Amino acid sequence: MSHDPVHPLHGQKALVTGASSGIGTAIARAFAAAGAAVGVNYRSHADEAERIVQEIRDAGGEAAPLKADVSSEDEVRAMFDEFGSAFGRIDILVANSGIQQDAAFPDMTLDQWRRVIDVNLTGQFLCAREAVRRFLAQGPDPSISRAVGKIICMSSVHEVIPWAGHVNYAASKGGVMLMMKSLAQEVAQAGIRVNGIAPGAIKTPINQEAWQTPEAERKLLELIPYGRVGEPEDVGKAAVWLASDASDYVVGTTLFVDGGMTLYPSFRENG
Ligand code: NAD
């Protein structure tokens, strides 16, 4: 268990999915800075993953790129095997990979529906199941952490806010929320902590059109009481806390990192 406040993840081995971009990259960087060895999962952007890994190594940290499509059972299993070979054990999983495929409901294709559910929900199931199996097999090591293992499920404010035009995405995140809570209830007695992070609007490639122009950003800010669009680092810092022993009594909770987006801001003047 790390008593080092500067490196609260010292000695821990963390796998972050979708870490070649956006929020996943920020979490990988923040974990490495907090003392963890980091598996940087990517699906297709090997060059981006290599860049993050090199950056972490140049700063004196430990990291390895891991290619896998999180919606493929075989690839997920192989990724965890590769992670085990590289780092010897696993302490933290951040199931972060996610996609949007937006469409008006009457036009939404079955393929758009399935792809989003496959990556955002089934992908988290496959990764969380593999992590739980490995946490249980390796057992506790109080010199590393009070918990046997930690899982962070990347959700969204859309686990609670309905989202017209994005029905597949909102359904996937609502599913992530109850998967996270049900899993947390099931494995807490084995010493495994499962929690979620629900970001609001964070500046990443997934939602570029929502903040790229001043007009789009102004409209977006109407939804954010705190008055700024979030940065990936805002989520990285929250993930470090949720993965560390500082949050050891936090189990089955969604941590909203949203500048107040879930506070019904339109009620400020119209309630
Ligand atoms: P992003 O597009 O930058 O990153 C998504 C990552 O997922 C990429 O690294 C991508 O390679 C990876 N990915 C996609 N399909 C994959 C697959 N099949 N297998 C493995 N990896 C795959 O977007 P982001 O904003 O960083 O999104 C990260 C997570 O945060 C997602 O789950 C997203 O739903 C969630 N989120 C983002 C916001 C936001 O405002 N940016 C808000 C709420 C939730």
PDB file of C-alpha atoms and ligand atoms in Angstrom, residues 17-25 41-45 68-72 75 95-100 115 118-120 124 154-158 169 172-173 197-207 211 229-230 232 235, ligand 1:
ATOM      1  CA  THR A  17      -8.306   0.692 -22.698  1.00  0.00           C
ATOM      2  CA  GLY A  18      -8.628   3.234 -25.500  1.00  0.00           C
ATOM      3  CA  ALA A  19      -5.506   4.969 -24.202  1.00  0.00           C
ATOM      4  CA  SER A  20      -4.185   6.182 -27.564  1.00  0.00           C
ATOM      5  CA  SER A  21      -6.526   9.193 -27.502  1.00  0.00           C
ATOM      6  CA  GLY A  22      -8.481  11.678 -25.378  1.00  0.00           C
ATOM      7  CA  ILE A  23      -9.468  10.704 -21.848  1.00  0.00           C
ATOM      8  CA  GLY A  24      -7.638   7.355 -21.981  1.00  0.00           C
ATOM      9  CA  THR A  25      -4.344   9.071 -22.807  1.00  0.00           C
ATOM     10  CA  ASN A  41      -4.447  -0.304 -25.140  1.00  0.00           C
ATOM     11  CA  TYR A  42      -5.267   0.821 -28.660  1.00  0.00           C
ATOM     12  CA  ARG A  43      -7.332  -0.627 -31.454  1.00  0.00           C
ATOM     13  CA  SER A  44      -5.815   0.834 -34.611  1.00  0.00           C
ATOM     14  CA  HIS A  45      -3.563   3.837 -33.855  1.00  0.00           C
ATOM     15  CA  ALA A  68      -6.885  -5.197 -29.005  1.00  0.00           C
ATOM     16  CA  ASP A  69     -10.444  -4.587 -30.087  1.00  0.00           C
ATOM     17  CA  VAL A  70     -12.266  -4.613 -26.736  1.00  0.00           C
ATOM     18  CA  SER A  71     -15.385  -6.066 -28.354  1.00  0.00           C
ATOM     19  CA  SER A  72     -13.499  -9.258 -29.306  1.00  0.00           C
ATOM     20  CA  GLU A  75      -8.384 -10.218 -28.430  1.00  0.00           C
ATOM     21  CA  ALA A  95     -12.456   0.220 -19.133  1.00  0.00           C
ATOM     22  CA  ASN A  96     -12.448   3.460 -21.084  1.00  0.00           C
ATOM     23  CA  SER A  97     -12.852   2.610 -24.787  1.00  0.00           C
ATOM     24  CA  GLY A  98     -15.994   4.058 -26.287  1.00  0.00           C
ATOM     25  CA  ILE A  99     -17.513   5.271 -29.521  1.00  0.00           C
ATOM     26  CA  GLN A 100     -20.478   7.271 -30.775  1.00  0.00           C
ATOM     27  CA  ARG A 115     -21.409  -1.447 -32.823  1.00  0.00           C
ATOM     28  CA  ASP A 118     -20.518  -3.992 -28.602  1.00  0.00           C
ATOM     29  CA  VAL A 119     -17.709  -1.528 -27.856  1.00  0.00           C
ATOM     30  CA  ASN A 120     -19.194   0.540 -25.015  1.00  0.00           C
ATOM     31  CA  GLN A 124     -16.477  -3.308 -20.693  1.00  0.00           C
ATOM     32  CA  MET A 154     -15.865   4.922 -18.028  1.00  0.00           C
ATOM     33  CA  SER A 155     -19.481   5.956 -18.213  1.00  0.00           C
ATOM     34  CA  SER A 156     -20.936   9.366 -19.074  1.00  0.00           C
ATOM     35  CA  VAL A 157     -23.445  11.882 -17.768  1.00  0.00           C
ATOM     36  CA  HIS A 158     -25.657  10.046 -20.279  1.00  0.00           C
ATOM     37  CA  TYR A 169     -24.896   5.691 -26.802  1.00  0.00           C
ATOM     38  CA  SER A 172     -24.840   1.733 -23.600  1.00  0.00           C
ATOM     39  CA  LYS A 173     -23.915   4.090 -20.754  1.00  0.00           C
ATOM     40  CA  ILE A 197     -16.592   7.863 -13.763  1.00  0.00           C
ATOM     41  CA  ALA A 198     -19.220   9.883 -15.588  1.00  0.00           C
ATOM     42  CA  PRO A 199     -17.572  12.716 -17.496  1.00  0.00           C
ATOM     43  CA  GLY A 200     -19.626  15.644 -18.754  1.00  0.00           C
ATOM     44  CA  ALA A 201     -18.313  17.513 -21.797  1.00  0.00           C
ATOM     45  CA  ILE A 202     -14.573  16.932 -22.099  1.00  0.00           C
ATOM     46  CA  LYS A 203     -12.520  18.281 -25.028  1.00  0.00           C
ATOM     47  CA  THR A 204     -11.542  15.157 -27.001  1.00  0.00           C
ATOM     48  CA  PRO A 205     -11.920  13.945 -30.607  1.00  0.00           C
ATOM     49  CA  ILE A 206     -15.218  12.144 -29.759  1.00  0.00           C
ATOM     50  CA  ASN A 207     -17.169  15.425 -29.439  1.00  0.00           C
ATOM     51  CA  TRP A 211     -16.636  22.712 -28.729  1.00  0.00           C
ATOM     52  CA  VAL A 229     -15.579  22.735 -20.905  1.00  0.00           C
ATOM     53  CA  GLY A 230     -13.652  19.932 -19.214  1.00  0.00           C
ATOM     54  CA  PRO A 232      -9.033  15.165 -20.282  1.00  0.00           C
ATOM     55  CA  VAL A 235     -10.808  12.953 -15.632  1.00  0.00           C
TER      56      VAL A 235
HETATM   57  P1  NAD B   1     -11.807   9.383 -28.004  1.00  0.00           P
HETATM   58  O1  NAD B   1     -12.509   9.128 -29.277  1.00  0.00           O
HETATM   59  O2  NAD B   1     -10.667  10.324 -27.975  1.00  0.00           O
HETATM   60  O3  NAD B   1     -11.301   8.014 -27.372  1.00  0.00           O
HETATM   61  C1  NAD B   1     -11.986   6.805 -27.488  1.00  0.00           C
HETATM   62  C2  NAD B   1     -10.972   5.695 -27.407  1.00  0.00           C
HETATM   63  O4  NAD B   1     -11.635   4.427 -27.525  1.00  0.00           O
HETATM   64  C3  NAD B   1      -9.951   5.781 -28.533  1.00  0.00           C
HETATM   65  O5  NAD B   1      -8.664   5.598 -27.983  1.00  0.00           O
HETATM   66  C4  NAD B   1     -10.326   4.612 -29.423  1.00  0.00           C
HETATM   67  O6  NAD B   1      -9.222   4.039 -30.090  1.00  0.00           O
HETATM   68  C5  NAD B   1     -10.887   3.635 -28.404  1.00  0.00           C
HETATM   69  N1  NAD B   1     -11.693   2.599 -29.033  1.00  0.00           N
HETATM   70  C6  NAD B   1     -12.770   2.757 -29.852  1.00  0.00           C
HETATM   71  N2  NAD B   1     -13.214   1.558 -30.255  1.00  0.00           N
HETATM   72  C7  NAD B   1     -12.408   0.629 -29.681  1.00  0.00           C
HETATM   73  C8  NAD B   1     -12.366  -0.780 -29.715  1.00  0.00           C
HETATM   74  N3  NAD B   1     -13.233  -1.491 -30.417  1.00  0.00           N
HETATM   75  N4  NAD B   1     -11.392  -1.404 -29.005  1.00  0.00           N
HETATM   76  C9  NAD B   1     -10.488  -0.714 -28.297  1.00  0.00           C
HETATM   77  N5  NAD B   1     -10.491   0.621 -28.217  1.00  0.00           N
HETATM   78  C10 NAD B   1     -11.446   1.281 -28.910  1.00  0.00           C
HETATM   79  O7  NAD B   1     -12.931   9.858 -26.993  1.00  0.00           O
HETATM   80  P2  NAD B   1     -12.880  10.122 -25.410  1.00  0.00           P
HETATM   81  O8  NAD B   1     -13.720  11.289 -25.182  1.00  0.00           O
HETATM   82  O9  NAD B   1     -11.507  10.108 -24.885  1.00  0.00           O
HETATM   83  O10 NAD B   1     -13.694   8.852 -24.894  1.00  0.00           O
HETATM   84  C11 NAD B   1     -13.229   7.977 -23.880  1.00  0.00           C
HETATM   85  C12 NAD B   1     -14.407   7.477 -23.068  1.00  0.00           C
HETATM   86  O11 NAD B   1     -14.980   8.572 -22.361  1.00  0.00           O
HETATM   87  C13 NAD B   1     -15.531   6.865 -23.894  1.00  0.00           C
HETATM   88  O12 NAD B   1     -16.034   5.717 -23.220  1.00  0.00           O
HETATM   89  C14 NAD B   1     -16.572   7.955 -23.927  1.00  0.00           C
HETATM   90  O13 NAD B   1     -17.856   7.450 -24.091  1.00  0.00           O
HETATM   91  C15 NAD B   1     -16.372   8.564 -22.559  1.00  0.00           C
HETATM   92  N6  NAD B   1     -16.910   9.922 -22.412  1.00  0.00           N
HETATM   93  C16 NAD B   1     -16.364  10.976 -23.092  1.00  0.00           C
HETATM   94  C17 NAD B   1     -16.916  12.245 -22.911  1.00  0.00           C
HETATM   95  C18 NAD B   1     -16.359  13.471 -23.576  1.00  0.00           C
HETATM   96  O14 NAD B   1     -16.974  14.538 -23.446  1.00  0.00           O
HETATM   97  N7  NAD B   1     -15.257  13.392 -24.304  1.00  0.00           N
HETATM   98  C19 NAD B   1     -18.000  12.426 -22.066  1.00  0.00           C
HETATM   99  C20 NAD B   1     -18.540  11.327 -21.415  1.00  0.00           C
HETATM  100  C21 NAD B   1     -17.974  10.085 -21.593  1.00  0.00           C
END
